């Protein structure tokens, strides 16, 4: 019996590890897709801005937007979900009242936005 219990425990641990790695792979894939899309939009805006008169305000704003999108793409690529999750959990444990107020306020805003549609 001990052998069966030991085998079952190992199987459960392995299944949990596989689920965790599937979630990480899913998040990594989503991060890469979002970063690629941001970079693609940045390149398109930069190309359009280059085609316009360099002294035109629209061209300057386009170049600035392209730079911001490029930086955003790199930020998304380097974002660590586990680290952010740990920071949020720590914050909620340290100040649960404030966390509930923030969550309630966010819910009210989202509800108001959805109600208007």
CSV table of C-alpha atoms in Angstrom, one decimal:
chain,number,residue,atom,x,y,z
A,1,UNK,CA,0.0,0.0,0.0
A,2,UNK,CA,2.8,2.4,0.8
A,3,UNK,CA,4.1,2.0,-2.7
A,4,UNK,CA,0.8,3.0,-4.2
A,5,UNK,CA,0.4,6.0,-1.9
A,6,UNK,CA,3.9,7.1,-2.8
A,7,UNK,CA,3.2,6.7,-6.5
A,8,UNK,CA,-0.1,8.7,-6.2
A,9,UNK,CA,1.7,11.5,-4.4
A,10,UNK,CA,4.3,11.7,-7.1
A,11,UNK,CA,1.7,11.7,-9.8
A,12,UNK,CA,-0.2,14.5,-8.1
A,13,UNK,CA,2.9,16.6,-7.7
A,14,UNK,CA,3.8,16.0,-11.4
A,15,UNK,CA,0.3,17.0,-12.6
A,16,UNK,CA,0.5,20.2,-10.5
A,17,UNK,CA,3.9,21.0,-12.0
A,18,UNK,CA,2.6,20.4,-15.5
A,19,UNK,CA,-0.4,22.7,-14.9
A,20,UNK,CA,1.9,25.4,-13.5
A,21,UNK,CA,4.2,25.1,-16.5
A,22,UNK,CA,1.2,25.2,-18.9
A,23,UNK,CA,0.1,28.5,-17.2
A,24,UNK,CA,3.6,30.0,-17.5
A,25,UNK,CA,3.8,28.9,-21.2
A,26,UNK,CA,0.4,30.4,-21.8
A,27,UNK,CA,1.4,33.7,-20.1
A,28,UNK,CA,4.7,33.8,-22.0
A,29,UNK,CA,2.9,33.2,-25.3
A,30,UNK,CA,0.4,35.9,-24.5
A,31,UNK,CA,3.2,38.3,-23.6
A,32,UNK,CA,5.0,37.6,-26.8
A,33,UNK,CA,1.9,38.0,-28.9
A,34,UNK,CA,1.1,41.4,-27.3
A,35,UNK,CA,4.7,42.6,-27.5
A,36,UNK,CA,4.8,41.6,-31.2
A,37,UNK,CA,1.6,43.4,-31.9
A,38,UNK,CA,2.8,46.6,-30.1
A,39,UNK,CA,6.0,46.5,-32.1
A,40,UNK,CA,4.2,46.0,-35.4
A,41,UNK,CA,1.9,49.0,-34.7
A,42,UNK,CA,4.9,51.0,-33.6
A,43,UNK,CA,6.7,50.2,-36.9
A,44,UNK,CA,3.5,51.2,-38.9
A,45,UNK,CA,3.2,54.5,-37.1
A,46,UNK,CA,6.9,55.2,-37.5
A,47,UNK,CA,6.6,54.5,-41.2
A,48,UNK,CA,3.6,56.8,-41.6
A,49,UNK,CA,5.4,59.6,-39.6
A,50,UNK,CA,8.5,59.3,-41.8
A,51,UNK,CA,6.4,59.7,-45.0
A,52,UNK,CA,5.1,63.1,-43.7
A,53,UNK,CA,6.8,66.4,-43.6
A,54,UNK,CA,9.4,66.3,-40.8
A,55,UNK,CA,8.5,69.7,-39.4
A,56,UNK,CA,4.8,68.7,-39.2
A,57,UNK,CA,3.4,68.3,-35.7
A,58,UNK,CA,1.7,65.1,-36.7
A,59,UNK,CA,5.0,63.5,-37.8
A,60,UNK,CA,6.6,64.5,-34.5
A,61,UNK,CA,3.7,63.0,-32.5
A,62,UNK,CA,3.8,59.9,-34.6
A,63,UNK,CA,7.4,59.4,-33.9
A,64,UNK,CA,6.9,59.9,-30.2
A,65,UNK,CA,4.0,57.5,-30.2
A,66,UNK,CA,6.1,54.9,-32.0
A,67,UNK,CA,8.8,55.2,-29.4
A,68,UNK,CA,6.3,54.8,-26.6
A,69,UNK,CA,4.9,51.7,-28.2
A,70,UNK,CA,8.3,50.2,-28.7
A,71,UNK,CA,9.1,50.8,-25.0
A,72,UNK,CA,5.8,49.3,-24.0
A,73,UNK,CA,6.5,46.2,-26.1
A,74,UNK,CA,9.8,45.7,-24.3
A,75,UNK,CA,8.1,46.3,-21.0
A,76,UNK,CA,5.5,43.6,-21.8
A,77,UNK,CA,8.3,41.2,-22.9
A,78,UNK,CA,10.2,41.6,-19.6
A,79,UNK,CA,7.1,41.6,-17.3
A,80,UNK,CA,7.3,38.9,-14.7
A,81,UNK,CA,3.8,37.7,-13.7
A,82,UNK,CA,5.0,35.7,-10.7
A,83,UNK,CA,6.8,38.8,-9.2
A,84,UNK,CA,3.8,41.0,-9.8
A,85,UNK,CA,1.5,38.4,-8.2
A,86,UNK,CA,3.8,38.1,-5.1
A,87,UNK,CA,3.8,41.9,-4.7
A,88,UNK,CA,0.1,42.2,-5.0
A,89,UNK,CA,-0.5,39.4,-2.5
A,90,UNK,CA,2.0,41.0,-0.1
A,91,UNK,CA,0.2,44.4,-0.4
A,92,UNK,CA,-3.2,42.8,0.2
A,93,UNK,CA,-2.0,41.1,3.3
A,94,UNK,CA,-0.5,44.3,4.7
A,95,UNK,CA,-3.5,46.5,4.0
A,96,UNK,CA,-6.7,44.4,3.4
A,97,UNK,CA,-9.1,47.3,4.1
A,98,UNK,CA,-7.5,49.6,1.5
A,99,UNK,CA,-7.4,46.7,-1.0
A,100,UNK,CA,-11.1,46.1,-0.5
A,101,UNK,CA,-11.8,49.7,-1.1
A,102,UNK,CA,-9.8,49.8,-4.3
A,103,UNK,CA,-11.4,46.6,-5.5
A,104,UNK,CA,-14.9,48.0,-4.8
A,105,UNK,CA,-14.1,51.3,-6.5
A,106,UNK,CA,-12.8,49.5,-9.5
A,107,UNK,CA,-15.9,47.4,-9.6
A,108,UNK,CA,-18.1,50.4,-9.4
A,109,UNK,CA,-16.3,52.1,-12.3
A,110,UNK,CA,-16.5,49.0,-14.5
A,111,UNK,CA,-20.1,48.6,-13.6
A,112,UNK,CA,-20.9,52.2,-14.5
A,113,UNK,CA,-19.0,51.9,-17.8
A,114,UNK,CA,-20.8,48.6,-18.8
A,115,UNK,CA,-24.2,50.0,-17.7
A,116,UNK,CA,-23.9,52.9,-20.2
A,117,UNK,CA,-23.4,50.6,-23.2
